[in-house]
Coordinates of C-alpha atoms and ligand atoms in Angstrom, one line a residue:
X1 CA -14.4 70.9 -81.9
X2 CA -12.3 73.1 -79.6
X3 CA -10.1 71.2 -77.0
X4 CA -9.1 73.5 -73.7
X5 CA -7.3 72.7 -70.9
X6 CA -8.0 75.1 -68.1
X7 CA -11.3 75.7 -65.9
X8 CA -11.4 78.8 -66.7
X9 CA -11.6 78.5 -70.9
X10 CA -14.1 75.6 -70.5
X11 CA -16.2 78.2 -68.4
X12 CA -15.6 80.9 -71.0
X13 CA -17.3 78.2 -73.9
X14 CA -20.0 76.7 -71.6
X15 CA -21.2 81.3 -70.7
X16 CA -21.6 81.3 -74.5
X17 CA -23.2 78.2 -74.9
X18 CA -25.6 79.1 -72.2
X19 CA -26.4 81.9 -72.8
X20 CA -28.1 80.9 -75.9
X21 CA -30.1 78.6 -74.3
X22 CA -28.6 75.0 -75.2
X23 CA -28.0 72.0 -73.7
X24 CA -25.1 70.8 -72.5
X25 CA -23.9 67.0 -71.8
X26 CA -20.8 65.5 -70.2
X27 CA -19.0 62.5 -71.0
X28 CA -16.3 61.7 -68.4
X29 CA -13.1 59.9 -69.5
X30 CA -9.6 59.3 -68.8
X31 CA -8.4 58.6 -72.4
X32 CA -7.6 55.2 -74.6
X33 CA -10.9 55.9 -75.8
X34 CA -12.7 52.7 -77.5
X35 CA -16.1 51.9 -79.1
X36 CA -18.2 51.9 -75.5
X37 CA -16.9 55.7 -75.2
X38 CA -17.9 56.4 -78.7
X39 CA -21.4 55.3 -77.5
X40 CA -21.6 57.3 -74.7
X41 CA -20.1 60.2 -76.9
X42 CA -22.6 59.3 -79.9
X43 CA -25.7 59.0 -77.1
X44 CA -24.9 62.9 -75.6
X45 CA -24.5 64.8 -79.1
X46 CA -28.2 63.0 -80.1
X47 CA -29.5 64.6 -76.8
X48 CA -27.5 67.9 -76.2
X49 CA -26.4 70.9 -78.2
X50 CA -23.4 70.6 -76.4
X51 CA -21.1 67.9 -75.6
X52 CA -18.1 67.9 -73.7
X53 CA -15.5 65.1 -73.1
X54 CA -13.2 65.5 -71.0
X55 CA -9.8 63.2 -71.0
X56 CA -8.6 63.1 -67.6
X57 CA -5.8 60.2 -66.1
X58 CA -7.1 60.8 -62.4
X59 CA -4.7 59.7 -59.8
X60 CA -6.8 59.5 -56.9
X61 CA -8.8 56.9 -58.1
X62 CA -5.6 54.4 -58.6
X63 CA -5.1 52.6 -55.3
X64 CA -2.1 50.5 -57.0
X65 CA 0.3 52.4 -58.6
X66 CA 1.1 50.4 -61.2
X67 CA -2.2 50.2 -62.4
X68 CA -2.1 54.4 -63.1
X69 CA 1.4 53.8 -65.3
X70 CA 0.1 50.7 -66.9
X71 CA -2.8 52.8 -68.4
X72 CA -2.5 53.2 -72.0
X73 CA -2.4 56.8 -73.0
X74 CA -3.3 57.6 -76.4
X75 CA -4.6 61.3 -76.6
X76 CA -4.2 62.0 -80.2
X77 CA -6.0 58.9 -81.5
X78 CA -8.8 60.0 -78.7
X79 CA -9.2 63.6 -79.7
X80 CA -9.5 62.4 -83.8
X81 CA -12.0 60.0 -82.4
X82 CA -14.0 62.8 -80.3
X83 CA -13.7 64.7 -83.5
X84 CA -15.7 62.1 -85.9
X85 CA -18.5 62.1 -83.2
X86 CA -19.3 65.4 -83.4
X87 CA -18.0 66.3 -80.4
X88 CA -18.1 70.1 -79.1
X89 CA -15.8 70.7 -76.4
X90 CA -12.7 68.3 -75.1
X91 CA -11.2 69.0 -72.0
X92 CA -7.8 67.6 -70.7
X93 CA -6.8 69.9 -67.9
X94 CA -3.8 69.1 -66.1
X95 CA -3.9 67.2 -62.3
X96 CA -2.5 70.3 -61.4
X97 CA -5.6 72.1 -62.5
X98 CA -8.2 69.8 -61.3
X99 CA -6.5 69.8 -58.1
X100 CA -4.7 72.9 -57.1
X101 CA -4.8 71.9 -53.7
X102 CA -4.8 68.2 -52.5
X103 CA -8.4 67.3 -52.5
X104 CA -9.2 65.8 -49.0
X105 CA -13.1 65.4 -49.5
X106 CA -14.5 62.3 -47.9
X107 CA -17.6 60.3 -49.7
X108 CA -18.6 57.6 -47.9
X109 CA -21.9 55.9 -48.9
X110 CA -22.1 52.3 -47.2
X111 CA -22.5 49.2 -48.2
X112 CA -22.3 50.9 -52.3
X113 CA -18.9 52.0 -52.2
X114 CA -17.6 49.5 -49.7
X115 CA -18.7 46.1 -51.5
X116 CA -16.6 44.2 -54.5
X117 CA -14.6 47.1 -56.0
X118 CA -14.7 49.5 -52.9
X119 CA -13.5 46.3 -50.8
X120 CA -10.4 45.7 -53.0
X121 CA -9.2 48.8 -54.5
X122 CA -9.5 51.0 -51.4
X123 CA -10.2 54.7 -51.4
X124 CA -10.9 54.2 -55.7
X125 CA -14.6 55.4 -55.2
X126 CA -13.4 58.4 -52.9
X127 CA -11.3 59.4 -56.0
X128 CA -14.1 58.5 -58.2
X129 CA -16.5 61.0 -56.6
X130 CA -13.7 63.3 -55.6
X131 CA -13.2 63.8 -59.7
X132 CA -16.0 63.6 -60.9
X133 CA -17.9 66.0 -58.6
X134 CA -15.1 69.0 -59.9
X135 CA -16.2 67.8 -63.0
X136 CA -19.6 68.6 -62.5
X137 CA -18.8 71.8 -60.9
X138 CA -16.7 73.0 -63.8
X139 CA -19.1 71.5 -66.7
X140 CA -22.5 72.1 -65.0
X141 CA -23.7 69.7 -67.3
X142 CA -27.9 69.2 -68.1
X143 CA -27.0 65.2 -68.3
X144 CA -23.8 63.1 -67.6
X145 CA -23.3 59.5 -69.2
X146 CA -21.4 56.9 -67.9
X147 CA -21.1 53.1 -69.6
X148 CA -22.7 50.4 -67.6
X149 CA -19.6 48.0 -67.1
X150 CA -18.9 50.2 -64.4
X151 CA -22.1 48.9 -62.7
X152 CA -20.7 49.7 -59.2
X153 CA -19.4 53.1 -60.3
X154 CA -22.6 54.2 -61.5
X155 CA -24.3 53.4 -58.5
X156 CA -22.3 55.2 -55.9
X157 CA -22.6 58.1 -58.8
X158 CA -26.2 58.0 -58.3
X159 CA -25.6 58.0 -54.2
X160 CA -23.4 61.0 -55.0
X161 CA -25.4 63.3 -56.9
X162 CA -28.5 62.7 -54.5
X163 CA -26.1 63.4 -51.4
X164 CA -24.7 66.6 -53.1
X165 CA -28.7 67.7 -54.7
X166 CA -26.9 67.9 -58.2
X167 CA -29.6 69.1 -60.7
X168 CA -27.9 66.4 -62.9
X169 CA -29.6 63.6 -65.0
X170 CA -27.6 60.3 -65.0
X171 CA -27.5 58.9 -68.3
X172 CA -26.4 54.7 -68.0
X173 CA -25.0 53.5 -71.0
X174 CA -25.1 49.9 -72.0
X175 CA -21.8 47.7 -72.5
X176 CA -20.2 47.6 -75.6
X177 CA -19.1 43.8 -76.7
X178 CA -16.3 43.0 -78.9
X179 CA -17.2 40.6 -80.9
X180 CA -16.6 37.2 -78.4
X181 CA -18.6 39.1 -75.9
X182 CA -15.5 40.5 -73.6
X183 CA -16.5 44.0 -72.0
X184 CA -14.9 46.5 -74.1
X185 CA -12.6 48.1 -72.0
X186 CA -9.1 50.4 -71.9
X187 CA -7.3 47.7 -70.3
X188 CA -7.8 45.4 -73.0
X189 CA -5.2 46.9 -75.3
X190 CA -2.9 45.6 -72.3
X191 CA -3.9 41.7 -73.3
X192 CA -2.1 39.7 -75.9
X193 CA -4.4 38.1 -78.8
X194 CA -4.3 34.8 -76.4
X195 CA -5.1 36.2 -73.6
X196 CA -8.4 38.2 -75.1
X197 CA -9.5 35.5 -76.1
X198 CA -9.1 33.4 -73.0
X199 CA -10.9 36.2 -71.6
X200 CA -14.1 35.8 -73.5
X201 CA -14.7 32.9 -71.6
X202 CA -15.9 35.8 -68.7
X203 CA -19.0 36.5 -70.2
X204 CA -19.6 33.3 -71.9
X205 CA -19.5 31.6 -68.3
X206 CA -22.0 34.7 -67.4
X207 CA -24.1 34.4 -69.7
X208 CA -24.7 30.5 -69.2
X209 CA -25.2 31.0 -65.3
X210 CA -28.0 32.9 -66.4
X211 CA -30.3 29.3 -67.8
X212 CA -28.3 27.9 -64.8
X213 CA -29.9 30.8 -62.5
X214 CA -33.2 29.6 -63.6
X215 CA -33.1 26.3 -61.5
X216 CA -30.4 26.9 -58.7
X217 CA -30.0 28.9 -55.9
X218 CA -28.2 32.1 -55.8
X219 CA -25.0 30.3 -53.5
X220 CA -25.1 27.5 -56.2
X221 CA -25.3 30.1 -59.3
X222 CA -22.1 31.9 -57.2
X223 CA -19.9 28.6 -56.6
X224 CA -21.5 27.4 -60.7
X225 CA -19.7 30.9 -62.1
X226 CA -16.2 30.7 -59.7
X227 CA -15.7 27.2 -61.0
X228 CA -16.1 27.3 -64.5
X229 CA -14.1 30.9 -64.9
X230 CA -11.6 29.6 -62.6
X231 CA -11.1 26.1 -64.0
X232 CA -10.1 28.2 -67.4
X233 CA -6.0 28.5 -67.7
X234 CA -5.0 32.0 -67.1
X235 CA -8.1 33.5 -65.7
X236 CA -8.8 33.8 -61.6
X237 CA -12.3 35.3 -60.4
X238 CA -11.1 38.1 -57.3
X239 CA -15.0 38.0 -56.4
X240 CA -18.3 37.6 -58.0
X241 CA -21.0 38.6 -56.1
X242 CA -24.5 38.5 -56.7
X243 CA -26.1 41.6 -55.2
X244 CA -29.2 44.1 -55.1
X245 CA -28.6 45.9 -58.5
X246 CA -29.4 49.4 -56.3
X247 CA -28.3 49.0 -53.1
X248 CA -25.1 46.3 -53.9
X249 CA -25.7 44.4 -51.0
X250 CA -25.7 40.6 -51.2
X251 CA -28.6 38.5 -51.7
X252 CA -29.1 35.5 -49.9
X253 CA -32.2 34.3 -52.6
X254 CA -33.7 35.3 -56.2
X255 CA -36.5 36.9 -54.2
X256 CA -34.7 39.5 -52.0
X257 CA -34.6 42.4 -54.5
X258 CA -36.8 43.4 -57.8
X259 CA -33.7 44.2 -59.5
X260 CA -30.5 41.2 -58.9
X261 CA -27.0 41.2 -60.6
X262 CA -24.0 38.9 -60.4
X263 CA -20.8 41.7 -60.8
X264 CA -17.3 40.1 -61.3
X265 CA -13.5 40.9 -61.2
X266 CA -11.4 38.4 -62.9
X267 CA -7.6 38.1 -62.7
X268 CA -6.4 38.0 -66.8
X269 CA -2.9 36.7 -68.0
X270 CA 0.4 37.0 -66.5
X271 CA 1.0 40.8 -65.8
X272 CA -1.8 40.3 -65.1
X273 CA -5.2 42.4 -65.9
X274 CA -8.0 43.0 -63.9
X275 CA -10.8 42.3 -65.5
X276 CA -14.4 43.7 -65.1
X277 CA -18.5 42.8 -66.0
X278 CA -21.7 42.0 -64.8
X279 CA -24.7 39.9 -65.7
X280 CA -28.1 41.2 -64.5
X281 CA -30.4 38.1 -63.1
X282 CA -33.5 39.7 -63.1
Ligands
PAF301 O1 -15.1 55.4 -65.7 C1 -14.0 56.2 -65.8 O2 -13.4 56.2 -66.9 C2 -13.6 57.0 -64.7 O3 -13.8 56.4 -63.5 C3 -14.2 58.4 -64.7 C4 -15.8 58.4 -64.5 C5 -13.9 59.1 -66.0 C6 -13.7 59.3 -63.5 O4 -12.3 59.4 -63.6

C-alpha cells in the first residue's frame, strides 16, 4: 500500500497502473473508517486491480460548523485498516490541494438535492458533488462505491455523473448493521453506550413500519414511524419521508413509484447526533 498526498503523485501511480492495462476503483472517504467502509474497500479490491481510498475531511460539505470539528479523526487506525484490505493507493491530500482556489461550482439537480438532507443541511450536496467530482478527475476511476446509508447522497451522485457524462460505474453498497441493527456510521463513536443503544430503536421502529406498511397508507405509515421514534427518550425524528427511491420526491400512495423508501434523520442524545437510515417499502 502506498499512501500520497498530492494530485500530482496519485497521477504518477494511476500512468503506471494504466498503462498496464488494469482496473482501477475508488472508494471515497473522509476518515473514522468503520466496518461499512471496509465493505466498500473489501467490494473494490474483489473487482479492480487497483483500489484507491482516499481520506479526505471536506469542508464544503459541512453546513454547521460544529459538525466538521465534532468529526472524529483517526487516520492512523484508518490507514492500518486500508492496509488489511488490500488496499493499493490511499490518498489524504490537503484542503489546500483539493482546492487551490475556492471552488465556486454550482450543482443543482431538483427536487434530489433539495429534499430531506438538501432541505436541512443547505449547500451539503453542492460540497458533496463539488468533492467528489475533483475526485473523479484526479482518480479517473473504472468504478466508484459508495455505502447505501447515504441513500440521498448516492442518488444526486447518480444525477451528477449523468449531468457531467462521467464514464464512471456507480457501485451501491449495502448498510452495514452493528449488531442491534443501528446504521454503522462515523458519528456513532460520538454516542455514549446508552445512547447507542437508545438509538437502535431507529431501525427497529423501521423495520416494523414495514408489516405496518402492508395495511396502512403511506401518511399513516409516516405519522406510525414519527410517533413511535419520537415517543423513545432521547431520540427526535428531524423528518422521515417516504419518497420515490430515484427521483426523492414524495409519494402520496404505495402505487406512485416501482421503487418506494421511507429515509429518516433522527436527533440522538444530548450533544446531540444526527442520526441517519432508510427502509426501502417496495
Ligand atoms: O459519504 C462520505 O463520506 C462523503 O460524503 C464523501 C462521499 C466521501 C464525500 O466527501
Amino acid at each position: 500500500m502506498t499512501t500520497v498526498t498530492t494530485v500530482k503523485e496519485l497521477k504518477v501511480l494511476l500512468a503506471d497502473a494504466r498503462s498496464e492495462g488494469r482496473s482501477v476503483g475508488l472508494v471515497p472517504t473522509m476518515g473514522a473508517l468503520h466496518a461499512g467502509h471496509a465493505s466498500l474497500v473489501r467490494r473494490s479490491v474483489s473487482e479492480n486491480d487497483v483500489t484507491v481510498v482516499s481520506i479526505f475531511l471536506n469542508p464544503t460539505q459541512f453546513n454547521d460548523k460544529g459538525d466538521l470539528e465534532r468529526y472524529p479523526r483517526t487516520v492512523e487506525a484508518d490507514c492500518a485498516l486500508l492496509q488489511s484490505l488490500g488496499t493499493t493507493i490511499v490518498f489524504t491530500p490537503t484542503v489546500a490541494e483539493v482546492y487551490p482556489v475556492p471552488d465556486t461550482r454550482v450543482f443543482s439537480y431538483s427536487p434530489t438535492d433539495t429534499v430531506m438532507e438538501g432541505a436541512y443541511r443547505p449547500g451539503h450536496f453542492n460540497g458533496v458533488c463539488q468533492v467528489v467530482s475533483k475526485l473523479f478527475d484526479m482518480v479517473e476511476p473504472d468504478r466508484a462505491y459508495f455505502g447505501e446509508k447515504d441513500f440521498q447522497q448516492i442518488a444526486v451522485i447518480r444525477r451528477m455523473v449523468a449531468d457531467l457524462s462521467y464514464n464512471i460505474q456507480i457501485v451501491p453498497c449495502p448498510v452495514v448493521r452493528e449488531e442491534s441493527g443501528l446504521a454503522m456510521s462515523s458519528r456513532n463513536t460520538l454516542l455514549s453506550a446508552d445512547e447507542r443503544a437508545t438509538a437502535a430503536a431507529i431501525y427497529r421502529t423501521l423495520e416494523r413500519s414495514r408489516a405496518f406498511a402492508s395495511s396502512h397508507s403511506v401518511a399513516e405509515t409516516r405519522d406510525y414511524v414519527v410517533r413511535n421514534i419520537n415517543s423513545v427518550a432521547g431520540l427526535e425524528v428531524q423528518y422521515f419521508s417516504i419518497v420515490d427511491g430515484d427521483t426523492l420526491a414524495d409519494v402520496a400512495s404505495w402505487d406512485d413509484a416501482p421503487s418506494v423508501v421511507g429515509c429518516i434523520t433522527v436527533f440522538c442524545g444530548a450533544t446531540p447526533i444526527r442520526l441517519i437510515d432508510h427502509i426501502r417499502y417496495r
